[in-house]
Amino acid sequence: MLLEITDLSLSFHTLYGTMPVLDRVSLSIEPGEIVGIVGESGSGKSVTAQSVLRLLDRNATYTGGSIRFKGQDVLGMKEKEIQGLRGKKIGMVFQEPMTALNPTMRIGKQLANVIRKHQGVTQAEADRLAVEALAAVQMKDPQKVFRQYPHELSGGMRQRVVVALAMSSPPELLIADEPTTALDVTVQAEVLKLMKELSTQTGTSVMLITHDIGVVANMCDRVYVMYGGTVVESGKTEEVLFHSNHPYTRALIEALPEGKPKSQPLKVIEGESFNARKRPVGCVFWDRCPKRTARCQEKPPVVEGLNGHRIACWEGKR
Amino acid sequence: MWAVIRNRLLMLIVVIFGVSCITFLMSNVIPGDPARMIVGVKATEETYQRVREQMGLNDPLYEQYLNYMQGLLTGDLGTSLRTQQPVIEDLITYFPATLELVLYAFLIAIILGVFIGVLTAVKNNSMWDHIGRIFSISGVSLPVFWSGLMAIILFYGVLGWLPASERLDLFIDAPPTITGLYTIDSLLAGDMEAFSNSVLHLIMPVSILAFVHLSAITRQIRASMLDVLQQDYIKTARANGISSSFLIIRYALRNALMPAVTVVGLSIGSLLGGAVVTETIFNWPGMGKYVVDSIGSLDFPAIMGFTILIAIGYVLINLLVDLLYMVLDPQIRE
């Protein structure tokens, strides 16, 4: 097992008191696997991803569970140890390429800094490797990009630079937090294709966070569906997409506009999206669920079905 | 870049015209008669009228102004009524003392201000942050004339540690003039006695003058540093394993400096204003004290000369700030 998150719980300290954000999230990634995490804003998918590299602000407290990367306890690591993990063993790509690069530093310098940090090479060697890293993300003129500043590049090119940063020391795990949300549709496909190719070439596992089920269907071996800081359903991609048993996952899939006549109104999930300030005692989806019963006011059990398909629902059968 | 320099220099002409116009008008509309100041109250009407005629005060206003501007173009700022010396020579005499004061105050304010600003931003809401905040708020809110007098009472009056006036003790000779800055000239001449004495004399006025600007710079750096540390690219760099100290110095500070540079540039104007007050309190023989004395005796040529010089300095410093901005921000360079 490359990454194993077990029963991770996390709270934010705010002006209004302590707010639980993650509630016993469990998730695992095998070497070479591409795993998707889907869910709407506030479902806790980004927080889960940033926890793996311990990138959250000081107001976040881990209240339970563990994160193990190749058996090592990430939450117990010293700052120096975690720095050795970041960008070297685990790379990360963020949502917003326009602001993800230092505006006053040349692209080459930003890459070379990371390469020198992890590979202990000379400046000249780091510069050479930086140009190589730019070539690896299919930049047409890597020498030129090396000397450019972020504002001289388009959004898609910047995101490739961010990918190059994350992949510069080939990591064993790439965490991509909505890497294409801010990009044009055509560029989205290119960046996703690039990540998939790099992952195949280097054997890097990918944790792909997205709210686009279509992307999951195209890219991922397995998928986790998150809602309200919990994993509500997980399993092989085709199992979850075609034989979903959780009412939330089903509602998500039904809300997709693809393959439906234009005249038909889009389906929406009724109710307000999850509010962490009003976390229900029982099932997190309780107030919006079309199938809720009295039982749902208690925490649902995790039901395991075929091929590792799991759902957290009282109605779960498989 | 050349376009910016050219535009700023063109602007300088407009600024000098505007400043000279306003100061000239003001010196003519405020009550007070320089001719009467010179001849005294007991002089006869005849003497008084003769002096007025000599000074050109009976000419129409525009003619007086044109005469003045004509002189300005040739570097002639008129003759001081008080010292009977050409104003330009007086200013050159007093300039090094002011430069020495302002330069050291400015350097201390920038170096310490950036350091404390970064420290309090990184240790946000810690004890250091609170100490820094009390320090900088008191710097911004305590007026120089008050903190200066308090310092004199404490360090000169009570403790007797530091001298409270002039650039050197009475019995110490000034070093031979090379730059006009006593600290540098005495070092160049190898005169350690004069050097240590001039440093002692500088400590209080420089600290008092630096304090205000140090506080302003600290607050600006802290605010922009806090903002930059929240930016996505800091998170990206952190996610790629860049260590905290490298991150703060090489990634965050440069970006945080940009808004601070503007504030520093603008505050140089008030630094010069603060120098006038500081020089008066510490009896410092610089341009500030010169102009205060000139105001006391309605010495209009001296006042105008000083004002125009400050205006030129202000425009040039802001040109420097713009150029510095280009160095810092690659987006503006194009």
XYZ file of C-alpha atoms in Angstrom:
652
model
C 0.000 0.000 0.000
C 1.440 3.375 -1.014
C -0.880 5.677 0.890
C -3.232 4.626 3.624
C -5.498 7.062 5.409
C -7.375 5.450 8.265
C -10.288 7.041 10.141
C -8.840 10.547 9.734
C -10.723 13.199 11.709
C -9.850 16.861 11.621
C -11.198 20.126 13.060
C -10.666 23.795 12.302
C -10.433 26.307 15.099
C -12.405 29.374 14.130
C -13.646 32.486 15.855
C -16.904 30.653 16.478
C -15.308 27.648 18.100
C -14.074 24.282 16.928
C -15.597 23.007 13.709
C -15.192 19.349 12.716
C -14.311 19.138 9.012
C -13.347 15.525 8.410
C -15.110 12.647 10.125
C -13.294 9.295 10.035
C -12.151 9.421 6.418
C -10.485 6.236 5.198
C -8.785 6.033 1.834
C -6.000 4.028 0.267
C -3.928 4.176 -2.888
C -1.874 1.335 -4.386
C 1.340 1.928 -6.360
C 0.584 2.937 -9.955
C -3.108 3.491 -9.304
C -5.146 6.537 -10.355
C -7.725 7.241 -7.685
C -10.425 9.876 -7.955
C -12.051 11.819 -5.143
C -15.321 13.489 -6.111
C -17.599 15.697 -4.144
C -19.000 19.201 -4.060
C -17.370 22.242 -2.449
C -17.043 21.779 1.284
C -17.074 17.992 1.104
C -13.574 17.839 2.550
C -11.749 16.518 -0.515
C -9.140 19.299 -0.654
C -8.620 19.173 3.095
C -8.001 15.428 2.870
C -5.470 15.963 0.074
C -3.625 18.762 1.849
C -3.466 16.681 5.031
C -1.320 14.137 3.227
C 1.419 16.775 2.856
C 0.442 18.540 6.096
C -0.122 21.792 4.207
C -3.051 23.023 6.280
C -2.810 26.212 8.332
C -2.082 26.156 12.016
C -5.773 26.353 12.898
C -6.319 22.760 11.742
C -6.055 20.012 14.363
C -5.958 16.298 13.694
C -8.360 14.763 16.190
C -8.011 11.111 15.254
C -6.855 8.520 12.760
C -3.617 8.213 10.844
C -1.995 8.877 7.480
C 0.647 6.394 6.421
C 2.826 6.853 3.353
C 4.751 3.643 2.606
C 4.183 2.655 6.215
C 5.609 5.903 7.632
C 3.384 7.918 9.958
C 3.009 11.295 8.201
C 1.213 13.060 11.049
C 4.019 12.180 13.453
C 6.825 13.437 11.194
C 9.097 16.340 12.065
C 8.993 19.421 9.784
C 12.338 18.484 8.179
C 11.130 14.965 7.342
C 7.903 16.192 5.782
C 9.883 18.683 3.660
C 11.818 15.727 2.278
C 8.509 14.164 1.269
C 6.991 17.251 -0.335
C 7.862 17.603 -3.998
C 10.130 14.555 -3.870
C 8.067 11.500 -2.895
C 4.709 13.266 -3.162
C 4.039 15.988 -5.719
C 1.053 18.288 -5.690
C -0.799 20.239 -8.386
C -3.279 22.929 -7.416
C -6.510 24.280 -8.831
C -5.504 27.796 -9.795
C -2.557 27.921 -12.225
C -2.767 31.702 -12.595
C -1.607 32.282 -9.026
C 0.305 29.068 -8.308
C 3.688 30.377 -9.463
C 5.853 33.057 -7.887
C 5.278 36.147 -10.086
C 8.722 37.641 -9.478
C 10.841 34.550 -10.133
C 11.760 33.049 -13.487
C 10.194 29.652 -14.242
C 13.617 28.011 -14.496
C 14.670 29.335 -11.113
C 11.510 28.033 -9.445
C 12.110 24.585 -10.919
C 15.826 24.566 -10.174
C 15.216 25.508 -6.525
C 13.021 22.446 -6.055
C 15.430 20.179 -7.957
C 18.412 21.356 -5.923
C 16.509 20.877 -2.692
C 15.692 17.237 -3.438
C 18.539 15.994 -5.575
C 21.501 17.811 -4.059
C 22.977 18.651 -7.477
C 25.004 21.689 -8.587
C 23.274 24.819 -9.890
C 24.294 24.061 -13.483
C 22.997 20.495 -13.225
C 19.762 21.706 -11.626
C 19.263 24.177 -14.491
C 19.794 21.402 -17.018
C 17.313 19.140 -15.205
C 14.828 22.032 -15.048
C 14.900 22.376 -18.848
C 14.431 18.602 -19.077
C 11.458 18.777 -16.710
C 9.897 21.447 -18.929
C 10.467 19.272 -21.979
C 8.858 16.356 -20.147
C 5.607 18.312 -19.792
C 5.670 18.861 -23.560
C 6.653 22.519 -23.639
C 7.426 23.438 -27.226
C 10.416 25.607 -26.377
C 11.648 24.585 -22.903
C 14.772 26.795 -23.124
C 12.615 29.847 -23.653
C 10.093 28.985 -20.932
C 13.031 28.460 -18.576
C 13.872 32.164 -18.857
C 10.294 33.434 -18.754
C 8.199 34.799 -15.897
C 4.787 33.308 -15.052
C 2.855 36.285 -16.465
C 4.308 35.547 -19.904
C 2.631 32.117 -20.005
C -0.985 31.083 -20.607
C -3.035 29.289 -17.950
C -2.509 25.900 -19.558
C 1.250 26.451 -19.827
C 1.421 27.585 -16.223
C -0.409 24.469 -15.106
C 2.142 22.401 -17.015
C 4.893 24.201 -15.154
C 3.138 23.322 -11.887
C 2.963 19.702 -13.063
C 6.654 19.887 -13.986
C 7.436 21.165 -10.477
C 5.500 18.303 -8.912
C 7.007 15.680 -11.231
C 10.572 17.043 -11.321
C 11.971 14.416 -8.959
C 9.601 11.708 -10.153
C 7.357 11.295 -7.079
C 5.630 8.074 -6.085
C 2.358 9.895 -5.562
C 0.934 12.899 -7.408
C -1.906 14.723 -5.714
C -3.888 16.799 -8.188
C -6.395 19.101 -6.490
C -8.909 20.069 -9.207
C -6.062 20.574 -11.684
C -8.289 21.498 -14.605
C -11.174 23.401 -13.016
C -9.720 26.804 -13.909
C -8.707 25.857 -17.470
C -10.465 26.033 -20.841
C -12.109 22.797 -21.880
C -9.587 22.021 -24.644
C -6.663 22.718 -22.337
C -8.279 20.592 -19.629
C -8.062 17.507 -21.802
C -4.390 18.198 -22.629
C -3.376 18.586 -18.998
C -5.255 15.443 -17.957
C -3.725 13.470 -20.808
C -0.296 14.729 -19.808
C -0.768 13.629 -16.208
C -2.009 10.222 -17.263
C 0.979 9.747 -19.593
C 3.485 10.852 -16.972
C 1.901 8.520 -14.458
C 2.158 5.589 -16.872
C 5.780 6.412 -17.770
C 7.036 6.782 -14.212
C 4.631 4.462 -12.379
C 3.469 7.370 -10.233
C 0.160 6.942 -8.443
C -2.302 9.791 -8.792
C -4.870 11.113 -6.341
C -7.190 13.126 -8.577
C -9.574 15.476 -6.844
C -12.384 16.757 -9.006
C -16.052 17.558 -9.048
C -16.335 16.357 -12.634
C -17.645 12.804 -12.814
C -16.778 12.668 -16.502
C -13.100 13.163 -15.659
C -13.313 10.348 -13.105
C -14.849 8.007 -15.677
C -12.019 8.705 -18.142
C -9.059 8.691 -15.774
C -9.556 6.736 -12.590
C -9.202 3.105 -11.555
C -11.057 3.655 -8.318
C -13.114 6.487 -6.904
C -14.126 7.863 -3.514
C -17.285 9.963 -3.238
C -17.158 12.453 -0.398
C -19.915 14.468 1.238
C -19.830 16.555 4.401
C -16.343 15.449 5.405
C -17.028 11.736 5.111
C -16.548 9.101 2.427
C -20.071 8.054 1.454
C -19.171 5.594 -1.282
C -16.035 4.054 -2.734
C -15.009 1.323 -5.116
C -13.914 0.565 -8.661
C -14.903 3.381 -11.012
C -17.371 1.363 -13.087
C -18.936 -0.152 -9.955
C -19.508 3.236 -8.374
C -20.684 4.958 -11.558
C -22.925 2.217 -12.921
C -24.020 0.382 -9.794
C -24.006 3.166 -7.268
C -25.992 2.444 -4.172
C -25.653 5.617 -2.194
C -28.483 8.129 -2.772
C -25.967 11.014 -2.983
C -23.836 9.364 -5.685
C -26.955 8.479 -7.594
C -28.239 12.041 -7.386
C -24.855 13.317 -8.625
C -24.920 11.032 -11.662
C -28.536 11.899 -12.436
C -27.641 15.585 -12.371
C -25.208 15.137 -15.311
C -26.486 16.886 -18.438
C -24.723 14.520 -20.879
C -26.886 12.339 -23.134
C -30.141 14.017 -22.215
C -32.416 15.973 -24.547
C -32.131 19.737 -24.322
C -35.819 20.107 -23.588
C -35.527 18.129 -20.386
C -34.822 20.325 -17.354
C -31.613 19.538 -15.486
C -31.981 17.531 -12.328
C -30.691 19.142 -9.186
C -30.107 17.876 -5.671
C -32.742 19.463 -3.478
C -31.877 21.372 -0.327
C -28.882 23.389 0.749
C -25.340 22.134 0.353
C -23.615 20.787 3.426
C -23.017 23.263 6.223
C -20.234 22.241 8.612
C -21.703 24.494 11.296
C -24.864 22.393 11.365
C -23.368 18.919 11.185
C -26.150 16.370 11.772
C -25.678 13.663 14.383
C -26.561 10.845 12.019
C -26.031 10.508 8.279
C -24.457 13.670 6.778
C -26.781 13.554 3.750
C -29.861 13.135 5.942
C -31.529 16.510 5.309
C -31.334 16.224 1.494
C -31.786 12.499 1.031
C -34.915 11.426 -0.871
C -34.870 8.041 0.853
C -34.315 9.030 4.439
C -35.984 7.106 7.219
C -36.024 7.555 10.970
C -32.982 5.279 11.223
C -30.883 7.799 9.292
C -30.684 10.034 12.356
C -28.109 7.587 13.627
C -24.705 7.185 12.002
C -24.972 4.756 9.082
C -22.737 1.659 9.016
C -20.190 1.120 6.237
C -21.526 -1.749 4.146
C -19.032 -3.709 2.068
C -20.200 -5.155 -1.239
C -18.511 -6.967 -4.107
C -14.987 -6.028 -5.308
C -14.334 -3.708 -2.378
C -17.371 -1.534 -3.150
C -18.312 0.214 0.099
C -21.141 2.528 0.962
C -22.041 4.345 4.141
C -25.827 4.103 4.145
C -28.602 2.315 6.045
C -30.089 1.363 2.671
C -26.901 -0.256 1.389
C -27.495 -3.724 0.073
C -24.474 -4.817 -1.934
C 12.567 52.663 -18.736
C 13.913 55.727 -20.537
C 10.348 56.805 -21.160
C 9.662 56.788 -17.431
C 12.790 58.819 -16.701
C 11.936 61.317 -19.452
C 8.358 61.702 -18.250
C 9.463 62.221 -14.688
C 11.990 64.864 -15.681
C 9.347 66.679 -17.706
C 7.096 66.490 -14.700
C 9.886 67.991 -12.615
C 9.644 71.192 -14.655
C 5.918 71.412 -13.990
C 6.430 70.709 -10.299
C 9.125 73.361 -9.929
C 6.929 75.884 -11.702
C 3.963 75.048 -9.485
C 5.907 75.015 -6.248
C 7.687 78.273 -7.018
C 4.402 79.929 -7.992
C 2.659 78.916 -4.802
C 5.518 79.715 -2.418
C 6.105 83.031 -4.171
C 2.464 84.009 -3.882
C 2.222 82.864 -0.292
C 5.297 84.773 0.755
C 3.716 87.883 -0.716
C 0.244 87.560 0.744
C 1.133 86.620 4.303
C 1.423 89.588 6.641
C 4.946 90.672 7.442
C 7.275 92.983 5.592
C 10.829 91.845 4.942
C 11.991 95.420 4.376
C 10.628 96.434 7.775
C 12.403 93.413 9.287
C 15.694 94.658 7.894
C 15.481 98.351 8.746
C 13.861 97.862 12.140
C 10.909 99.724 13.680
C 12.869 102.864 14.515
C 14.056 103.588 10.957
C 12.765 106.607 9.097
C 10.149 106.293 6.408
C 12.756 107.406 3.857
C 15.224 104.613 4.725
C 12.418 102.111 4.709
C 11.229 103.170 1.256
C 14.765 103.080 -0.100
C 15.252 99.499 1.112
C 11.914 98.477 -0.386
C 12.985 99.924 -3.720
C 16.375 98.152 -3.534
C 14.742 94.816 -2.794
C 12.392 95.267 -5.733
C 9.371 95.041 -3.461
C 7.706 97.971 -5.196
C 7.734 96.242 -8.594
C 4.550 94.551 -9.780
C 4.255 90.973 -8.487
C 4.668 89.269 -11.882
C 7.854 91.212 -12.482
C 9.243 90.115 -9.131
C 8.339 86.543 -10.011
C 9.918 86.715 -13.456
C 13.095 88.123 -11.934
C 13.167 85.298 -9.451
C 12.595 82.603 -12.099
C 15.284 84.120 -14.282
C 17.723 83.734 -11.415
C 16.505 80.196 -10.733
C 17.361 79.118 -14.287
C 20.964 80.192 -13.736
C 21.142 78.565 -10.308
C 20.762 81.856 -8.480
C 18.256 81.551 -5.641
C 18.721 85.122 -4.483
C 20.439 86.452 -1.416
C 19.414 85.544 2.097
C 18.146 88.585 3.969
C 19.322 87.111 7.256
C 22.820 85.853 6.468
C 23.485 88.189 3.531
C 24.892 85.152 1.689
C 23.617 83.709 -1.607
C 20.875 81.220 -0.628
C 22.411 78.497 -2.771
C 25.672 78.742 -0.824
C 23.863 78.617 2.486
C 21.972 75.518 1.423
C 25.180 73.845 0.251
C 26.759 74.638 3.621
C 23.904 73.157 5.621
C 23.045 70.263 3.313
C 25.656 67.695 4.510
C 24.471 67.894 8.136
C 20.911 67.148 7.050
C 22.062 64.436 4.668
C 24.018 62.731 7.436
C 20.989 62.785 9.718
C 18.435 61.669 7.134
C 20.666 59.064 5.510
C 21.417 57.178 8.705
C 17.834 57.464 9.915
C 16.618 56.139 6.588
C 19.026 53.198 6.502
C 18.200 52.190 10.076
C 14.478 52.537 9.421
C 14.617 50.349 6.308
C 16.856 47.607 7.641
C 15.174 47.301 11.033
C 11.724 47.935 9.578
C 11.988 45.080 7.082
C 13.450 42.791 9.719
C 10.807 43.498 12.368
C 8.038 43.504 9.755
C 8.985 40.052 8.495
C 9.480 38.705 12.017
C 6.096 39.903 13.252
C 4.338 38.613 10.135
C 5.903 35.165 10.329
C 5.250 34.979 14.089
C 1.771 36.378 13.574
C -0.190 36.772 16.842
C 2.715 35.622 18.962
C 4.351 37.599 21.770
C 6.835 39.062 19.245
C 3.966 40.291 17.130
C 2.343 42.062 20.062
C 5.608 43.674 21.170
C 6.244 44.755 17.588
C 2.755 46.189 17.302
C 3.068 48.263 20.493
C 6.462 49.477 19.274
C 5.250 50.476 15.824
C 1.999 52.066 16.959
C 3.886 54.199 19.468
C 6.325 55.171 16.719
C 3.545 56.314 14.433
C 1.543 58.105 17.111
C 4.198 59.840 19.225
C 5.167 63.155 17.628
C 8.864 63.797 17.086
C 8.865 67.008 19.140
C 7.589 65.085 22.155
C 9.691 61.915 21.895
C 12.748 64.051 21.049
C 12.358 66.193 24.163
C 11.727 63.131 26.332
C 14.883 61.518 24.980
C 16.888 64.657 25.745
C 15.537 64.796 29.312
C 16.384 61.122 29.875
C 19.667 60.542 28.060
C 21.175 64.017 28.423
C 19.497 65.496 31.466
C 19.106 62.518 33.810
C 21.627 59.941 32.641
C 24.129 62.241 30.965
C 25.018 59.576 28.392
C 24.522 61.463 25.154
C 25.031 65.033 23.950
C 21.820 66.851 23.060
C 22.906 69.402 20.468
C 25.277 70.232 17.604
C 27.309 67.777 15.511
C 30.462 67.748 17.643
C 31.562 68.820 21.127
C 32.832 72.402 21.290
C 36.516 71.572 21.753
C 36.680 69.030 18.925
C 37.639 70.265 15.461
C 35.574 69.229 12.479
C 37.397 66.873 10.113
C 38.561 68.254 6.741
C 35.587 68.449 4.388
C 35.447 65.758 1.727
C 31.856 64.547 1.739
C 30.616 66.887 4.468
C 29.445 63.907 6.517
C 31.511 64.093 9.718
C 31.395 60.333 10.326
C 32.838 59.560 6.908
C 35.243 62.509 6.734
C 36.707 61.734 10.163
C 37.244 58.105 9.186
C 38.917 59.192 5.942
C 41.167 61.535 7.935
C 41.860 58.820 10.494
C 40.561 61.074 13.254
C 38.987 58.554 15.616
C 38.200 61.113 18.285
C 36.077 63.161 15.913
C 34.489 59.996 14.584
C 33.350 58.634 17.926
C 32.235 62.073 19.033
C 30.154 62.638 15.894
C 28.581 59.187 16.313
C 27.614 60.084 19.892
C 26.040 63.280 18.622
C 24.147 61.407 15.924
C 22.636 58.681 18.112
C 19.706 60.596 19.576
C 18.526 62.665 16.589
C 18.953 59.716 14.212
C 17.058 57.334 16.512
C 14.223 59.791 17.024
C 13.919 60.494 13.309
C 14.256 56.792 12.385
C 11.659 55.704 14.950
C 8.686 57.199 13.106
C 9.678 55.771 9.735
C 10.775 52.483 11.166
C 7.259 52.086 12.518
C 5.576 52.977 9.241
C 7.804 50.581 7.306
C 7.319 47.800 9.878
C 3.568 48.051 9.640
C 3.602 48.082 5.845
C 5.998 45.135 5.565
C 4.039 43.147 8.135
C 0.758 43.721 6.314
C 2.066 42.896 2.845
C 4.053 39.937 4.154
C 0.936 38.491 5.802
C -0.887 38.939 2.507
C 1.868 37.300 0.456
C 2.179 34.352 2.848
C -1.482 33.555 2.072
C -0.847 33.440 -1.681
C -1.133 30.265 -3.721
C 2.464 30.346 -4.919
C 3.702 30.159 -1.345
C 1.620 27.027 -0.909
C 2.964 25.606 -4.177
C 6.541 26.226 -3.065
C 5.801 24.690 0.335
C 4.143 21.682 -1.313
C 7.346 21.206 -3.276
C 9.475 20.996 -0.173
C 11.040 24.484 -0.144
C 12.208 25.118 3.435
C 10.561 27.842 5.529
C 13.526 30.207 5.776
C 14.262 30.023 2.035
C 10.565 30.465 1.346
C 10.323 33.619 3.440
C 13.463 35.280 2.126
C 13.475 34.258 -1.537
C 9.785 33.783 -2.344
C 7.773 35.960 0.030
C 9.947 38.969 0.865
C 10.543 40.165 -2.680
C 6.838 40.160 -3.411
C 6.071 41.819 -0.086
C 8.607 44.563 -0.779
C 6.689 45.928 -3.763
C 3.844 47.660 -1.920
C 6.329 48.676 0.787
C 8.563 50.462 -1.712
C 5.744 52.842 -2.584
C 5.108 53.657 1.042
C 8.804 54.207 1.694
C 9.095 56.509 -1.298
C 6.149 58.603 -0.213
C 7.345 58.692 3.382
C 10.642 60.256 2.371
C 8.744 63.521 2.093
C 7.684 63.267 5.709
C 11.183 62.121 6.614
C 12.447 65.481 5.357
C 9.650 67.237 7.236
C 10.570 65.255 10.346
C 14.184 66.324 9.856
C 13.167 69.978 10.160
C 11.585 69.329 13.560
C 14.386 67.027 14.719
C 17.063 69.541 13.741
C 15.261 72.274 15.638
C 14.951 70.163 18.796
C 18.563 68.957 18.715
C 19.959 72.285 17.531
C 21.380 70.423 14.550
C 23.049 72.814 12.075
C 21.288 71.472 8.966
C 18.928 72.823 6.321
C 15.914 72.246 8.544
C 17.212 74.484 11.280
C 18.308 76.983 8.617
C 14.822 77.217 7.198
C 13.186 77.479 10.626
C 15.510 80.360 11.472
C 14.741 81.909 8.076
C 11.003 81.682 8.687
C 11.511 83.481 12.003
C 13.071 86.429 10.217
C 10.782 86.395 7.148
C 13.761 85.505 4.943
C 11.689 84.722 1.828
C 14.515 83.930 -0.610
C 15.868 81.340 1.828
C 12.437 79.804 2.420
C 11.748 79.582 -1.315
C 15.140 78.129 -2.059
C 14.629 75.431 0.542
C 11.108 74.618 -0.671
C 12.174 74.283 -4.301
C 15.131 72.110 -3.347
C 12.858 69.786 -1.342
C 10.391 69.589 -4.241
C 13.169 68.599 -6.643
C 14.451 66.011 -4.183
C 10.984 64.600 -3.725
C 10.394 64.141 -7.454
C 13.817 62.558 -7.948
C 13.309 60.133 -5.076
C 9.970 59.067 -6.484
C 11.617 58.544 -9.853
C 14.045 56.265 -8.042
C 11.109 54.419 -6.460
C 9.549 53.868 -9.879
C 12.809 52.482 -11.215
C 13.150 50.230 -8.173
C 9.637 48.989 -8.821
C 10.726 47.923 -12.295
C 13.635 45.991 -10.848
C 11.349 44.201 -8.411
C 8.368 43.469 -10.633
C 8.977 41.798 -14.001
C 5.434 42.627 -15.124
C 6.056 46.367 -14.992
C 9.384 46.117 -16.782
C 7.753 45.803 -20.190
